PDB file of C-alpha atoms and ligand atoms in Angstrom:
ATOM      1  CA  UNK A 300     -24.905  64.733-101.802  1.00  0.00           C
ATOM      2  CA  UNK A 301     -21.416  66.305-102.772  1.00  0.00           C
ATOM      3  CA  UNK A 302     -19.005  63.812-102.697  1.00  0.00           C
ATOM      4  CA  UNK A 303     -16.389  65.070-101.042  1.00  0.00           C
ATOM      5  CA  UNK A 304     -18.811  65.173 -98.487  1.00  0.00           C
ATOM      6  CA  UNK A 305     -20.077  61.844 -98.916  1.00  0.00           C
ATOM      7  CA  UNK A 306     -16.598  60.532 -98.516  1.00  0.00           C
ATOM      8  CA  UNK A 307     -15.649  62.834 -95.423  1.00  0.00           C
ATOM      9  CA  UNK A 308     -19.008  61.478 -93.325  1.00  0.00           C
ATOM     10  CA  UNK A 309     -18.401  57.766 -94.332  1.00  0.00           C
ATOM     11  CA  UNK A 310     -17.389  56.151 -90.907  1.00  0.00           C
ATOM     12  CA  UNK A 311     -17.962  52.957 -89.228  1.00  0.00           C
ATOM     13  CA  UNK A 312     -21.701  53.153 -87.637  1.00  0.00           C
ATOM     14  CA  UNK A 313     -23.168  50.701 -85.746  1.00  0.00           C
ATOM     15  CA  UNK A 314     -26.307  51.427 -84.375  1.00  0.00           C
ATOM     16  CA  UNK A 315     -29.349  50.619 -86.482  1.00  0.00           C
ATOM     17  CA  UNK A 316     -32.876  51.493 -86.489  1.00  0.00           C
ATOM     18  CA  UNK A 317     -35.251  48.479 -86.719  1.00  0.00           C
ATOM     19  CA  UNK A 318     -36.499  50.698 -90.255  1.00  0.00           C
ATOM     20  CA  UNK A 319     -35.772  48.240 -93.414  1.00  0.00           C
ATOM     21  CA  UNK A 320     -33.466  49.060 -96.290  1.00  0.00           C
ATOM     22  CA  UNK A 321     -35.268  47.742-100.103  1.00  0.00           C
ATOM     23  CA  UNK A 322     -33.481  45.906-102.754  1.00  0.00           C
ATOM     24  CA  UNK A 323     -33.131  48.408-104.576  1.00  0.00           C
ATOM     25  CA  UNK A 324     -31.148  50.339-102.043  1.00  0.00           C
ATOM     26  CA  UNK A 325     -28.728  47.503-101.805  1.00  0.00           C
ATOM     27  CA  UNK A 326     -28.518  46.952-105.569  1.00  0.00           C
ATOM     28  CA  UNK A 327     -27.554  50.613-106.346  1.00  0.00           C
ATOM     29  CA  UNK A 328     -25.413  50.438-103.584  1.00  0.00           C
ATOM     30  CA  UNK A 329     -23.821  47.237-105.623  1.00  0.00           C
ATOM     31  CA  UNK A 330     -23.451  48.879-108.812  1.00  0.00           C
ATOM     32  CA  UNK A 331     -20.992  51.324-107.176  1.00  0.00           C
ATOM     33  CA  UNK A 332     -19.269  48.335-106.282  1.00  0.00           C
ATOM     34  CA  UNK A 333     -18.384  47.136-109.475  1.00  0.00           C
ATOM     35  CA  UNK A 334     -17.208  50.018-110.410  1.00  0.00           C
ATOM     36  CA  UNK A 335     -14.439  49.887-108.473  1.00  0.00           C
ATOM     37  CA  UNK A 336     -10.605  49.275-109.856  1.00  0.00           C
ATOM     38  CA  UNK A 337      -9.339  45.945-109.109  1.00  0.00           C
ATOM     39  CA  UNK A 338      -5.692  44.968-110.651  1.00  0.00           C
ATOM     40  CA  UNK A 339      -6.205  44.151-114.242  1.00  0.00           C
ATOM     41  CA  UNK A 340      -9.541  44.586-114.035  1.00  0.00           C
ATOM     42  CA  UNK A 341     -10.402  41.154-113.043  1.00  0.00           C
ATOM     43  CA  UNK A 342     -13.163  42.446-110.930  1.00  0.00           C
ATOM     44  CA  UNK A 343     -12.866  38.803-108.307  1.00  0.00           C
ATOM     45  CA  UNK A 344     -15.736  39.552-106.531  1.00  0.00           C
ATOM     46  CA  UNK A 345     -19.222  38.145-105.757  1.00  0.00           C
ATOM     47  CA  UNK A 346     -21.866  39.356-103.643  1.00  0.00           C
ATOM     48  CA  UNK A 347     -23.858  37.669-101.010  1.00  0.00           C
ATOM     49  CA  UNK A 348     -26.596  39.790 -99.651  1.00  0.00           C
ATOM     50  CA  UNK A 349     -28.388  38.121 -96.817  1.00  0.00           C
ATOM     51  CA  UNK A 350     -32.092  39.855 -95.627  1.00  0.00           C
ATOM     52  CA  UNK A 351     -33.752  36.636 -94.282  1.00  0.00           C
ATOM     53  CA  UNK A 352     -34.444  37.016 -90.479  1.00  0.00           C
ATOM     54  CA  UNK A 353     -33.280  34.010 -89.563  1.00  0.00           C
ATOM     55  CA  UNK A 354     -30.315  33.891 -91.754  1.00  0.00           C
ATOM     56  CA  UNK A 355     -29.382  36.999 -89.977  1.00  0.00           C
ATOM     57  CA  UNK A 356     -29.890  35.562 -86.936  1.00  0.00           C
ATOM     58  CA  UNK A 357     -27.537  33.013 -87.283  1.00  0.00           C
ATOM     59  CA  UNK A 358     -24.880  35.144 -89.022  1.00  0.00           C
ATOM     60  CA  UNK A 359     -25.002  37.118 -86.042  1.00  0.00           C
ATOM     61  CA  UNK A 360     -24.059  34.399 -83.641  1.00  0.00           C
ATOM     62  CA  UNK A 361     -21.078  33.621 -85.909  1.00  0.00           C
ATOM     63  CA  UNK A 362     -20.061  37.127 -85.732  1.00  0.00           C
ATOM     64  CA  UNK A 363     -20.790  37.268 -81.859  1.00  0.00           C
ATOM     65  CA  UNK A 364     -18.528  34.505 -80.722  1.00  0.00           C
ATOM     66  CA  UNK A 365     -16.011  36.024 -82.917  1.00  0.00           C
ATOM     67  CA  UNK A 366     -15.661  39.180 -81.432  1.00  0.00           C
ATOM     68  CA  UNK A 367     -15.997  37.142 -77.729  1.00  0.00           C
ATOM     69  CA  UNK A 368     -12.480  35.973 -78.601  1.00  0.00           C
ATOM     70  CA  UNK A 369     -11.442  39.242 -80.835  1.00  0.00           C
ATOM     71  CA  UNK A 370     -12.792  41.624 -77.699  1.00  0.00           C
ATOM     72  CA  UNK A 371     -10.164  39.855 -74.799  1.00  0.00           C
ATOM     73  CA  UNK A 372      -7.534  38.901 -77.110  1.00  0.00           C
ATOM     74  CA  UNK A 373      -7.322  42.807 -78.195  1.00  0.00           C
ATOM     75  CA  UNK A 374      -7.355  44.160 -74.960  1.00  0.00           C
ATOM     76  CA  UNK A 375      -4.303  42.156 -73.748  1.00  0.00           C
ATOM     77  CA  UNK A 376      -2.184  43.735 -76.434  1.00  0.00           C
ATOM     78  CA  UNK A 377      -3.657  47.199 -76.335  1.00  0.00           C
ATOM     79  CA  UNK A 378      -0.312  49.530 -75.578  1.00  0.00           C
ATOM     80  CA  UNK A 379      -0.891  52.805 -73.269  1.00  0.00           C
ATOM     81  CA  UNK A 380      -2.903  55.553 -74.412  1.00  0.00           C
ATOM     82  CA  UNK A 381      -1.164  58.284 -75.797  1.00  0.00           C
ATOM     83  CA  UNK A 382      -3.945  61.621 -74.389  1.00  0.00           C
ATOM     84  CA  UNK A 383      -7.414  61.210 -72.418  1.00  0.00           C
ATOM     85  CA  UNK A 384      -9.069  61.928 -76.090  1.00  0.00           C
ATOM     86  CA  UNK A 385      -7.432  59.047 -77.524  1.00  0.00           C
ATOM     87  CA  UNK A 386      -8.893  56.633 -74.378  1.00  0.00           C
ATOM     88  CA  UNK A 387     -12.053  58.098 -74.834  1.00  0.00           C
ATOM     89  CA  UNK A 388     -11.932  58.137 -78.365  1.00  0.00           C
ATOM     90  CA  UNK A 389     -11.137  53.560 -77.802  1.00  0.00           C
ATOM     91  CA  UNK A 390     -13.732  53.582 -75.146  1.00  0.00           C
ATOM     92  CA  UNK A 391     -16.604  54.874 -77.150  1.00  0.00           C
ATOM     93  CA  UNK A 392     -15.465  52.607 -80.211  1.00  0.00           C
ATOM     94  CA  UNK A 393     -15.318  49.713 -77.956  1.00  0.00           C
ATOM     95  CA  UNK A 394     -18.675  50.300 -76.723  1.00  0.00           C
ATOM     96  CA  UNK A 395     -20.822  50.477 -80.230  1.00  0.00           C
ATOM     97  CA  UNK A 396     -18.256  47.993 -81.548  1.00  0.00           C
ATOM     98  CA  UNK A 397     -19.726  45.717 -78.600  1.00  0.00           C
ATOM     99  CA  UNK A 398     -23.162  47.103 -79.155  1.00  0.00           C
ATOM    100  CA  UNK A 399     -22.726  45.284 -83.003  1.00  0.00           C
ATOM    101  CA  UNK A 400     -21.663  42.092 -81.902  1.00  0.00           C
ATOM    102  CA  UNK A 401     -24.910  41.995 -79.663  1.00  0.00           C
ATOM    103  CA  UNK A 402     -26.588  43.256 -82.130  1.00  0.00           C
ATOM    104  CA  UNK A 403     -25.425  42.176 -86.112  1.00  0.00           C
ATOM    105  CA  UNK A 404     -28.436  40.022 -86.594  1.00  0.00           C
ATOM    106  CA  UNK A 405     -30.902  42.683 -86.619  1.00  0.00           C
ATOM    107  CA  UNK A 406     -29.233  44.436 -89.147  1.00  0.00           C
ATOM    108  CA  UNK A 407     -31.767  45.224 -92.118  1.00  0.00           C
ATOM    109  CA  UNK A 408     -29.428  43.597 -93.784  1.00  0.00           C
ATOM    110  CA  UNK A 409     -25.829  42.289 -94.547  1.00  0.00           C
ATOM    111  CA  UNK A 410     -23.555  41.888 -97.673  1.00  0.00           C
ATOM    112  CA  UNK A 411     -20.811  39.680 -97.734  1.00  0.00           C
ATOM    113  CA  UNK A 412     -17.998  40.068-100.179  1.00  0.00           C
ATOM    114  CA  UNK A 413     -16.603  37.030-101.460  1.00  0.00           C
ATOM    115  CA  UNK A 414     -13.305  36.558-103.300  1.00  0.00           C
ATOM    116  CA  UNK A 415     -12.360  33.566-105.171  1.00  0.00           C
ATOM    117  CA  UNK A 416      -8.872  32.418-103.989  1.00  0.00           C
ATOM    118  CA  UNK A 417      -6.833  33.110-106.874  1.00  0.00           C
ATOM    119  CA  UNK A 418      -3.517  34.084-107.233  1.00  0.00           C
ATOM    120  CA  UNK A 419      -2.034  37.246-108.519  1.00  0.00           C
ATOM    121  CA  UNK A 420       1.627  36.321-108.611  1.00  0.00           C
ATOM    122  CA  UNK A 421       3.280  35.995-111.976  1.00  0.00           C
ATOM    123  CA  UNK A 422       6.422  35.216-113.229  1.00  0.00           C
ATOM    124  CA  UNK A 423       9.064  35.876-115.298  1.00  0.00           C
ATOM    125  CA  UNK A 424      12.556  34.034-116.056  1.00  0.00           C
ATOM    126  CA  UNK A 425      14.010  36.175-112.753  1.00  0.00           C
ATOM    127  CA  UNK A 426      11.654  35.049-110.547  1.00  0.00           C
ATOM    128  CA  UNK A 427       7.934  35.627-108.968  1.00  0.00           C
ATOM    129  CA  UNK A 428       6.546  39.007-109.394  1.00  0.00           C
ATOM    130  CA  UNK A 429       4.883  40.746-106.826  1.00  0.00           C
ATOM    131  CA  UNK A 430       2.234  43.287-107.926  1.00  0.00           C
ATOM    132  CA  UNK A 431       0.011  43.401-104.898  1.00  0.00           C
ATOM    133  CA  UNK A 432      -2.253  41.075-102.759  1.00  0.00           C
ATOM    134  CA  UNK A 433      -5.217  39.997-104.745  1.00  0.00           C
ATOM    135  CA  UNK A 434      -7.458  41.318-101.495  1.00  0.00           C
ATOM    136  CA  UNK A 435      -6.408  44.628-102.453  1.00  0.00           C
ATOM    137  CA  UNK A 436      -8.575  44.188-105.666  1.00  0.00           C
ATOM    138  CA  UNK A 437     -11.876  44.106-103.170  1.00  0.00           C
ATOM    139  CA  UNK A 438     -11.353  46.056-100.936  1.00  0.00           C
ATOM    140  CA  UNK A 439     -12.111  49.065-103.247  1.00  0.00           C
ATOM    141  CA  UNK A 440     -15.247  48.083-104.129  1.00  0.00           C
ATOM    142  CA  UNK A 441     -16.154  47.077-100.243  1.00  0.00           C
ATOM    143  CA  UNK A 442     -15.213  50.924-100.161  1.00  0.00           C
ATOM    144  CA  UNK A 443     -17.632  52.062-103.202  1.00  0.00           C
ATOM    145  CA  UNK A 444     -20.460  50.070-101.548  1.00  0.00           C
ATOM    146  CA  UNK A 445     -20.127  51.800 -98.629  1.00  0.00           C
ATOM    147  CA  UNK A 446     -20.032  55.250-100.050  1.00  0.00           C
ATOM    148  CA  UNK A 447     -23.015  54.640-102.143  1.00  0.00           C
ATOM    149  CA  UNK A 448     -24.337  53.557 -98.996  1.00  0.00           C
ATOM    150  CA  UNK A 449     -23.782  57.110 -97.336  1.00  0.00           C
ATOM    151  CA  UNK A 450     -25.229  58.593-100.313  1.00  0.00           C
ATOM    152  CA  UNK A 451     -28.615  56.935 -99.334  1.00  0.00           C
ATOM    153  CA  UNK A 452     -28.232  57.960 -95.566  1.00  0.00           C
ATOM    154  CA  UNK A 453     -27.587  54.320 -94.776  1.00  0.00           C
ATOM    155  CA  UNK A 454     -25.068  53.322 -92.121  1.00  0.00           C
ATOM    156  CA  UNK A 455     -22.567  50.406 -92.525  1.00  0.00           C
ATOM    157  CA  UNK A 456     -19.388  48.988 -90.831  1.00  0.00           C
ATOM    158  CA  UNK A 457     -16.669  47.332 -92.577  1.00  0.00           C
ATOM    159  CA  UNK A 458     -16.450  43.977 -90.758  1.00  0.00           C
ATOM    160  CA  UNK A 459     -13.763  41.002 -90.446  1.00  0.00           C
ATOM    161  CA  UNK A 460     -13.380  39.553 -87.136  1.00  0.00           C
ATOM    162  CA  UNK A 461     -16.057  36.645 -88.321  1.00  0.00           C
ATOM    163  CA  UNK A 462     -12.945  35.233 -90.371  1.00  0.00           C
ATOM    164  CA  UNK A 463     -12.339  33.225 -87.078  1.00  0.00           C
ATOM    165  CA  UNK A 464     -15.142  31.526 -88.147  1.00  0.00           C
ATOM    166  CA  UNK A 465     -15.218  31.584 -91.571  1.00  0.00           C
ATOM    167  CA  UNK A 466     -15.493  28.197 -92.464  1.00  0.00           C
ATOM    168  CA  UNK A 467     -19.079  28.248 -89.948  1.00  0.00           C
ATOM    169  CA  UNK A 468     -20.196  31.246 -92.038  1.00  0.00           C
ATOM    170  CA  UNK A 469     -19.611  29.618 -95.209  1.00  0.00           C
ATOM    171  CA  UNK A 470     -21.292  26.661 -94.223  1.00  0.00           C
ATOM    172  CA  UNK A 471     -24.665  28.507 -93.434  1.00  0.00           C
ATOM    173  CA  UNK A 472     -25.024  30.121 -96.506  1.00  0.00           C
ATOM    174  CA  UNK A 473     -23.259  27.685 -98.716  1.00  0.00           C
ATOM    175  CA  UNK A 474     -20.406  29.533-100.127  1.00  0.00           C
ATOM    176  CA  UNK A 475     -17.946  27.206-101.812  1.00  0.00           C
ATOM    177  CA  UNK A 476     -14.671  27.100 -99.795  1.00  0.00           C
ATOM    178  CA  UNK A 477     -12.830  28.234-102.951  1.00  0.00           C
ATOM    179  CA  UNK A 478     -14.040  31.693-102.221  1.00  0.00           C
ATOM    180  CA  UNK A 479     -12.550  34.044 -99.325  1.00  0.00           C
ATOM    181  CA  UNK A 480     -15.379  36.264 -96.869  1.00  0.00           C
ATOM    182  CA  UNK A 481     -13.342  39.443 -97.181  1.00  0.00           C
ATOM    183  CA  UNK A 482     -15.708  41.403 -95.540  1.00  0.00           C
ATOM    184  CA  UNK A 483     -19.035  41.172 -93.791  1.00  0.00           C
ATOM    185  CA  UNK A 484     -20.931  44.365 -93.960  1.00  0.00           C
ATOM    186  CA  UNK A 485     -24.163  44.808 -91.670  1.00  0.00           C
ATOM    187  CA  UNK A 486     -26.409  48.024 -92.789  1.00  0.00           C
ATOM    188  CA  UNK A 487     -29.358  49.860 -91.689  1.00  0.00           C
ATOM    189  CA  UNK A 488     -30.506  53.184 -91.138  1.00  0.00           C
ATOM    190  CA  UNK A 489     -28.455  54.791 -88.278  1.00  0.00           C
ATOM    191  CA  UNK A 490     -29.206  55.748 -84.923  1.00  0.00           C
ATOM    192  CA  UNK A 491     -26.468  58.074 -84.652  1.00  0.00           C
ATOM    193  CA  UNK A 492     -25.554  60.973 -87.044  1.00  0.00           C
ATOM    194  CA  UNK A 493     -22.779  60.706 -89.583  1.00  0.00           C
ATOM    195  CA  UNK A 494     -19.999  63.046 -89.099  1.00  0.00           C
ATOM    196  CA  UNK A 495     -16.702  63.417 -89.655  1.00  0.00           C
ATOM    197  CA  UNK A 496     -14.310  61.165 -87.723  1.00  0.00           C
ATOM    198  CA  UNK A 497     -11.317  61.911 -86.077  1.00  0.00           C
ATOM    199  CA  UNK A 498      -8.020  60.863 -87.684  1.00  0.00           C
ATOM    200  CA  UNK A 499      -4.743  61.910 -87.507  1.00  0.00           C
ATOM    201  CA  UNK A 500      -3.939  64.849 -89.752  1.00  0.00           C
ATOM    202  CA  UNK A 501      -3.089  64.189 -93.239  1.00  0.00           C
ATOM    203  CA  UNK A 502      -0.140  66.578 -93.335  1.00  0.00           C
ATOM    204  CA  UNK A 503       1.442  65.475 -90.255  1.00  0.00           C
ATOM    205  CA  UNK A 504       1.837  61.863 -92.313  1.00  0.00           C
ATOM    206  CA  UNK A 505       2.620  62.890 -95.760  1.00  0.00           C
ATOM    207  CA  UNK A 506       6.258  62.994 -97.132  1.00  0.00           C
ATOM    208  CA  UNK A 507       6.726  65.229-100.051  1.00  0.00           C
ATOM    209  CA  UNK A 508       9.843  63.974-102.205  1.00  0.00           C
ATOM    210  CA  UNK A 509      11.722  62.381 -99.934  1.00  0.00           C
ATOM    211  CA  UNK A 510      10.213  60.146 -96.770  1.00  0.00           C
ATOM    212  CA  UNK A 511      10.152  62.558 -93.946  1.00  0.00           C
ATOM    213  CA  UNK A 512      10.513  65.707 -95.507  1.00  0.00           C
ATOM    214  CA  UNK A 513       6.927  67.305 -94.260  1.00  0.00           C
ATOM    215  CA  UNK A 514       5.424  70.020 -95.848  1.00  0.00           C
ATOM    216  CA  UNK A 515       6.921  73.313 -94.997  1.00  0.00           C
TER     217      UNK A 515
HETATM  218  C1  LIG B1111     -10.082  45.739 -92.696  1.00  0.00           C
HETATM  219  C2  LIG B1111     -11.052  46.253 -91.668  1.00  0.00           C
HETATM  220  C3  LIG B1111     -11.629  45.385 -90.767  1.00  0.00           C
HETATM  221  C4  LIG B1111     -12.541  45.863 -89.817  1.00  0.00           C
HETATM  222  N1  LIG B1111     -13.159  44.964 -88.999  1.00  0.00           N
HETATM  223  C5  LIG B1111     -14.099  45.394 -88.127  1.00  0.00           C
HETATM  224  C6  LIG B1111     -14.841  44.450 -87.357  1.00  0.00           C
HETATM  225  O1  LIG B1111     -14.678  43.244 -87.472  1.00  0.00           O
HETATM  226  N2  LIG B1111     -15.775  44.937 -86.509  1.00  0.00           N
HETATM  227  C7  LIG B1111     -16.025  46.262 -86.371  1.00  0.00           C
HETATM  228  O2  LIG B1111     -16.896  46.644 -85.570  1.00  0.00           O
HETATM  229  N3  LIG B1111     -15.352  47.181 -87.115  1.00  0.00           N
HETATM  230  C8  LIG B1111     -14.401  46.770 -87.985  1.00  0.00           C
HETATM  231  N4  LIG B1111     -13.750  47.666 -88.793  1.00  0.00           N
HETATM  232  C9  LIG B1111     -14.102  49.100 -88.687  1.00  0.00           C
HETATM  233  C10 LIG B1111     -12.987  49.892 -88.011  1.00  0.00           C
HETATM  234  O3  LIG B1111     -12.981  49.598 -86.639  1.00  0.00           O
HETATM  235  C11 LIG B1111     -13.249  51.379 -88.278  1.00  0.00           C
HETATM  236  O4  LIG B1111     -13.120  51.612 -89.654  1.00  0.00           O
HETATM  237  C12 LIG B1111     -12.296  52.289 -87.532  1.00  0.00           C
HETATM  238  O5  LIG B1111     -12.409  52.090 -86.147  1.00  0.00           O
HETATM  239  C13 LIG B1111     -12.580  53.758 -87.829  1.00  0.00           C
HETATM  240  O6  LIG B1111     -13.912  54.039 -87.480  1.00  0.00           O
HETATM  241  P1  LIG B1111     -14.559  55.465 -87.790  1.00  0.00           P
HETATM  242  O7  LIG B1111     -14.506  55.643 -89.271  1.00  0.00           O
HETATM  243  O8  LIG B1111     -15.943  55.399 -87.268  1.00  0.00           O
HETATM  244  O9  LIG B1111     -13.715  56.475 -87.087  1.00  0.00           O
HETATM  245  C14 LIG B1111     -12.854  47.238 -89.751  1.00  0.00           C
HETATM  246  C15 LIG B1111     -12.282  48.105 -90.676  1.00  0.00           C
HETATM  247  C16 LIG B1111     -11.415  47.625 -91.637  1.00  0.00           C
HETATM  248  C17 LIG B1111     -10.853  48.590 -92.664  1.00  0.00           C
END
């Protein structure tokens, strides 16, 4: 697949077929991963890739009774839609966003990315020195895995709402509590077709120069 492509068609899916994804699909998919930039190059990652049914099963739960407190406690602070597309556009996210929670565990399978909590502040005789959350050196290769995923026609969502119950999901699958979840990502073969999603335009966001001076 062309990249560009592969980048452009790289959305949130949701829906998975009950088909399985191997080990080696997962470990190429990894390998993209760690060849993502993280500041330095200190690469903080590890991966925990979890294909045992029940395992699944029981991250699922974790991740269900998160979103049963995410779901509400989003919808009280939801401000008015802006156009009918943009309602519809919530609605249908809602709904397979809904559809997950019910449905993580029977994901083929799920990677967690773990980051050890480290920090990325330094100092010098004026003071700290802030060159960027250390998350922001995962996130990347979250992104990579994901991509590589597409590549292989397999769907994934970039999850976090289980961090209400992180300390449960570390528990199960004994991750030491010196490590963050940063992201929980279920993947599968999808039922629906990759496309490109809607965003807002590029141009109308981009400042050339000068913030706010739009492209002529
Ligand atoms: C930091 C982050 C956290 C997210 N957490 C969740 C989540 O917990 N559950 C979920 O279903 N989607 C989650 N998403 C996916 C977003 O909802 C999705 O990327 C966004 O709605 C755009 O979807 P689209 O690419 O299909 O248009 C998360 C995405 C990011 C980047």
């Amino acid at each position: 697949m062309e990249l560009y492509e592969g980048i452009m068609t790289t959305r949130a899916m949701r829906r998975f077929t009950a088909e399985p994804v191997t080990r080696d699909e997962i470990v190429r998919c990894l390998k993209a991963a760690v060849q993502a930039p993280s500041g330095g190059n200190i690469q903080p990652w590890q991966f925990l890739v979890v294909t045992d049914a029940e395992t699944r099963a029981a991250v699922g739960d974790i991740y269900r009774r998160s979103y049963d407190r995410y779901e509400p406690a989003l919808l009280a602070v939801l401000p008015p839609f802006r156009s009918d597309e943009d309602e519809a556009s919530f609605r249908r996210t809602a709904a397979a966003s809904r559809h997950l929670a019910d449905h993580l565990g029977d994901a083929a399978a799920m990677v967690l990315f773990l980051m050890p909590a480290i920090s990325m502040t330094l100092a010098d005789d004026q003071g700290d020195l802030d060159v960027g959350t250390p998350y922001a050196s995962v996130y990347p290769a979250v992104q990579n895995f994901l991509l590589a995923a597409r590549d292989l026609g397999i769907g994934t969502a970039l999850t976090t709402v289980y961090r209400i119950y992180q300390q449960e999901l570390r528990d199960l699958l004994e991750i030491p509590e010196r490590y963050e979840v940063v992201a929980l990502v279920p993947m599968g073969r999808p039922v629906g077709r990759f496309g490109v999603a809607r965003r807002r335009p590029a141009e109308a966001i981009t400042s050339w120069d000068r913030f706010g001076r739009r492209d002529t």
